[in-house]
């Protein structure tokens, strides 16, 4: 099975849609933390979300003039049909040099066998002075069956990410925790991955079709994501489950 086929058939990725921000406490937590950092920093002329899936942060950013979406799986790209999204591999991007002043790659590099080449491509398409915003799962000691199920080649150490980007002459600006100890509950998903996938599909369907459930779930997501943001703020960075990094292309 090719990498594209893997993600096309993996419902956890291919079935995602723009309602994930409302459905998932984890996605709400991550997006809110990132919006706080980059959502009001400046206005970006051209931005791209690499590995956007069907629930792109870029879609809800208000300070971007022109938005591009790119993913290895074609199915979730239907969410952005009016924006002419492109399907392909991050290690061979179909864009000209110095095209974007903002590149997002959220939980993407761990899915790429040759992450070094992916970073070189990110640098190539970024303008001078452009920003790269990256999130990755943290700590290889946390690598589990769940990581393998969803296509992770690795988890990263902070120093490892810093070294990879500094190798390509990026200037490090900031890093911060995204998921703390509460995200360890996701390890339970690896016990029965097929059931987990089925439950996610059922949740999406029920949220869309049942108004009363939607209102209750909205409250749950609001409360849970708030707790996750508090957890990310105060939990030790060295023990975080997921980290965000912001780099500048010199």
Coordinates of C-alpha atoms in Angstrom, one line a residue:
X1 CA 0.0 0.0 0.0
X2 CA 1.4 3.4 -1.0
X3 CA 1.5 6.3 1.5
X4 CA -1.3 8.0 -0.3
X5 CA -3.5 4.9 -0.2
X6 CA -2.8 4.6 3.5
X7 CA -4.1 8.0 4.3
X8 CA -7.0 7.8 1.8
X9 CA -8.2 4.6 3.6
X10 CA -7.5 5.8 7.2
X11 CA -10.8 7.3 8.3
X12 CA -9.1 9.2 11.1
X13 CA -7.6 11.4 8.4
X14 CA -9.7 11.1 5.3
X15 CA -13.1 11.7 7.1
X16 CA -12.0 14.8 8.9
X17 CA -13.9 18.0 8.1
X18 CA -14.2 21.6 9.1
X19 CA -16.4 20.8 12.1
X20 CA -13.4 19.1 13.9
X21 CA -12.7 22.4 15.8
X22 CA -16.1 22.0 17.3
X23 CA -15.9 18.2 17.8
X24 CA -12.4 17.7 19.2
X25 CA -11.2 19.2 22.5
X26 CA -7.6 18.5 21.3
X27 CA -8.0 20.3 18.0
X28 CA -9.8 23.2 19.7
X29 CA -6.9 23.4 22.3
X30 CA -4.2 23.4 19.6
X31 CA -5.8 25.8 17.3
X32 CA -6.7 28.3 20.1
X33 CA -3.1 28.3 21.3
X34 CA -1.7 28.8 17.8
X35 CA -4.2 31.6 17.0
X36 CA -3.2 33.4 20.1
X37 CA 0.4 33.5 18.8
X38 CA 0.0 34.0 15.0
X39 CA -3.6 35.1 14.6
X40 CA -2.9 38.7 15.5
X41 CA 0.8 39.0 14.9
X42 CA 0.6 40.5 11.4
X43 CA -1.2 40.2 8.1
X44 CA 0.2 37.4 5.8
X45 CA -0.1 37.8 2.0
X46 CA 0.2 34.1 1.0
X47 CA 0.0 31.2 3.4
X48 CA -0.2 27.4 3.0
X49 CA -1.2 24.5 5.3
X50 CA 0.9 21.5 4.4
X51 CA -0.8 18.3 5.5
X52 CA -4.0 20.2 6.1
X53 CA -6.4 17.3 6.1
X54 CA -10.0 18.3 6.3
X55 CA -9.7 20.5 9.4
X56 CA -7.2 23.3 8.6
X57 CA -6.2 26.0 11.0
X58 CA -5.5 28.2 8.0
X59 CA -9.2 28.1 7.1
X60 CA -10.1 30.0 10.3
X61 CA -7.2 32.4 10.4
X62 CA -8.5 35.9 9.6
X63 CA -5.2 37.6 9.0
X64 CA -4.3 35.8 5.7
X65 CA -5.1 37.3 2.3
X66 CA -4.5 34.2 0.1
X67 CA -4.8 30.6 1.4
X68 CA -3.5 27.4 -0.1
X69 CA -4.2 23.8 1.0
X70 CA -2.0 20.8 0.4
X71 CA -2.3 17.1 1.5
X72 CA -1.3 13.7 0.4
X73 CA -4.9 12.5 0.7
X74 CA -7.4 13.8 -1.9
X75 CA -10.6 13.1 0.0
X76 CA -10.3 15.7 2.8
X77 CA -9.3 18.4 0.2
X78 CA -12.9 18.5 -0.9
X79 CA -13.5 20.8 2.0
X80 CA -11.5 23.5 0.2
X81 CA -12.7 22.9 -3.4
X82 CA -13.2 26.6 -4.0
X83 CA -9.6 27.4 -3.0
X84 CA -8.1 25.0 -5.6
X85 CA -6.2 22.7 -3.1
X86 CA -3.4 20.4 -4.4
X87 CA -2.7 16.8 -3.6
X88 CA 0.8 15.5 -3.3
X89 CA 3.9 14.6 -1.2
X90 CA 5.5 17.2 1.1
X91 CA 9.0 16.2 0.0
X92 CA 8.2 17.3 -3.6
X93 CA 6.1 20.5 -3.4
X94 CA 4.7 21.9 -6.7
X95 CA 5.2 25.5 -5.8
X96 CA 7.8 28.0 -6.9
X97 CA 10.6 29.2 -4.7
X98 CA 9.8 32.1 -2.2
X99 CA 6.0 31.8 -2.6
X100 CA 4.6 31.9 0.9
X101 CA 5.2 34.1 3.9
X102 CA 3.5 31.7 6.2
X103 CA 3.8 27.9 6.1
X104 CA 1.9 25.6 8.6
X105 CA 2.9 22.0 9.0
X106 CA 0.9 20.8 12.0
X107 CA 1.5 17.2 13.1
X108 CA 3.0 16.4 9.7
X109 CA 6.8 15.8 10.0
X110 CA 6.3 12.7 12.1
X111 CA 4.4 11.1 9.1
X112 CA 7.3 11.8 6.7
X113 CA 10.1 9.2 6.4
X114 CA 12.6 11.8 5.1
X115 CA 11.7 14.8 7.3
X116 CA 15.0 16.4 6.4
X117 CA 13.9 16.7 2.8
X118 CA 10.5 18.0 3.9
X119 CA 12.1 20.8 5.9
X120 CA 14.3 21.8 2.9
X121 CA 11.1 22.1 0.8
X122 CA 9.5 24.2 3.5
X123 CA 12.5 26.5 3.4
X124 CA 12.4 26.6 -0.4
X125 CA 8.8 27.8 -0.7
X126 CA 9.1 30.3 2.1
X127 CA 9.9 34.0 1.4
X128 CA 12.8 35.6 3.2
X129 CA 11.4 36.7 6.5
X130 CA 8.6 34.2 6.3
X131 CA 7.4 32.1 9.2
X132 CA 7.2 28.3 9.6
X133 CA 4.8 27.1 12.3
X134 CA 5.3 23.4 13.2
X135 CA 3.7 21.1 15.7
X136 CA 5.0 17.6 16.5
X137 CA 4.4 14.8 19.0
X138 CA 7.0 15.0 21.7
X139 CA 9.3 12.5 23.4
X140 CA 10.2 9.2 21.7
X141 CA 9.8 7.5 25.0
X142 CA 6.1 8.0 24.6
X143 CA 6.1 6.3 21.2
X144 CA 3.3 3.7 21.4
X145 CA 1.2 1.4 19.3
X146 CA -1.1 4.3 18.7
X147 CA 1.7 6.2 17.0
X148 CA 2.3 3.3 14.7
X149 CA -1.4 2.9 13.9
X150 CA -1.7 6.5 12.7
X151 CA 1.5 6.4 10.6
X152 CA 4.1 8.1 12.9
X153 CA 7.7 7.3 12.0
X154 CA 8.9 9.0 15.2
X155 CA 8.2 11.4 18.0
X156 CA 10.6 14.3 18.5
X157 CA 12.9 15.8 21.2
X158 CA 12.9 19.6 21.4
X159 CA 16.7 19.7 20.6
X160 CA 16.1 17.4 17.6
X161 CA 13.6 19.9 16.0
X162 CA 15.8 22.9 16.8
X163 CA 18.8 21.1 15.2
X164 CA 16.9 20.2 12.0
X165 CA 15.7 23.7 11.3
X166 CA 18.9 25.4 12.3
X167 CA 20.6 23.1 9.8
X168 CA 18.6 25.0 7.1
X169 CA 19.5 28.4 8.6
X170 CA 16.1 29.0 10.2
X171 CA 16.0 31.4 13.1
X172 CA 14.3 29.9 16.1
X173 CA 11.7 32.2 17.6
X174 CA 9.6 30.3 20.1
X175 CA 8.4 26.9 21.3
X176 CA 5.6 26.0 23.7
X177 CA 3.6 23.0 24.8
X178 CA 0.4 22.0 23.1
X179 CA -0.7 18.8 24.9
X180 CA 0.2 18.0 28.4
X181 CA -0.7 15.0 30.6
X182 CA -4.4 15.0 29.7
X183 CA -3.5 13.9 26.2
X184 CA -2.2 10.7 27.5
X185 CA -5.8 9.5 27.4
X186 CA -5.3 9.2 23.7
X187 CA -3.2 6.1 24.4
X188 CA -6.4 4.3 25.2
X189 CA -7.3 4.5 21.5
X190 CA -4.6 2.0 20.6
X191 CA -6.4 -0.8 22.6
X192 CA -9.1 -1.1 19.9
X193 CA -8.2 1.2 16.9
X194 CA -11.1 -0.1 14.7
X195 CA -13.6 0.7 17.4
X196 CA -12.0 4.1 17.9
X197 CA -12.3 4.9 14.2
X198 CA -16.0 3.8 14.2
X199 CA -16.7 5.9 17.3
X200 CA -15.2 9.0 15.6
X201 CA -17.4 8.5 12.5
X202 CA -20.5 8.0 14.7
X203 CA -19.6 11.1 16.6
X204 CA -19.3 13.2 13.5
X205 CA -22.7 11.9 12.2
X206 CA -24.5 12.5 15.5
X207 CA -23.1 16.0 15.9
X208 CA -24.3 16.9 12.5
X209 CA -27.8 15.4 12.8
X210 CA -28.8 15.8 16.5
X211 CA -29.2 19.4 17.6
X212 CA -29.6 18.6 21.4
X213 CA -26.5 16.4 21.3
X214 CA -24.6 19.1 19.5
X215 CA -25.4 21.7 22.2
X216 CA -24.3 19.3 25.0
X217 CA -21.1 18.3 23.1
X218 CA -20.2 22.0 22.5
X219 CA -20.2 22.6 26.2
X220 CA -18.1 19.5 26.8
X221 CA -15.5 20.6 24.1
X222 CA -15.4 24.1 25.5
X223 CA -14.7 22.9 29.1
X224 CA -12.3 20.1 28.0
X225 CA -10.3 22.3 25.7
X226 CA -10.0 24.9 28.4
X227 CA -8.6 22.3 30.8
X228 CA -6.2 21.2 28.1
X229 CA -4.9 24.7 27.6
X230 CA -4.4 25.1 31.4
X231 CA -2.6 21.8 31.4
X232 CA -0.4 22.9 28.5
X233 CA 0.5 26.2 30.2
X234 CA 1.5 24.7 33.6
X235 CA 2.7 21.2 32.8
X236 CA 6.5 20.7 32.5
X237 CA 7.7 21.3 28.9
X238 CA 10.1 18.4 29.2
X239 CA 7.1 16.1 29.7
X240 CA 4.7 17.5 27.1
X241 CA 3.0 15.1 24.6
X242 CA 3.0 17.6 21.8
X243 CA 5.1 20.8 21.1
X244 CA 4.7 23.8 18.8
X245 CA 7.7 25.7 17.2
X246 CA 7.9 28.9 15.3
X247 CA 10.8 29.6 13.0
X248 CA 11.8 32.5 10.7
X249 CA 13.5 32.1 7.4
X250 CA 16.6 34.3 7.2

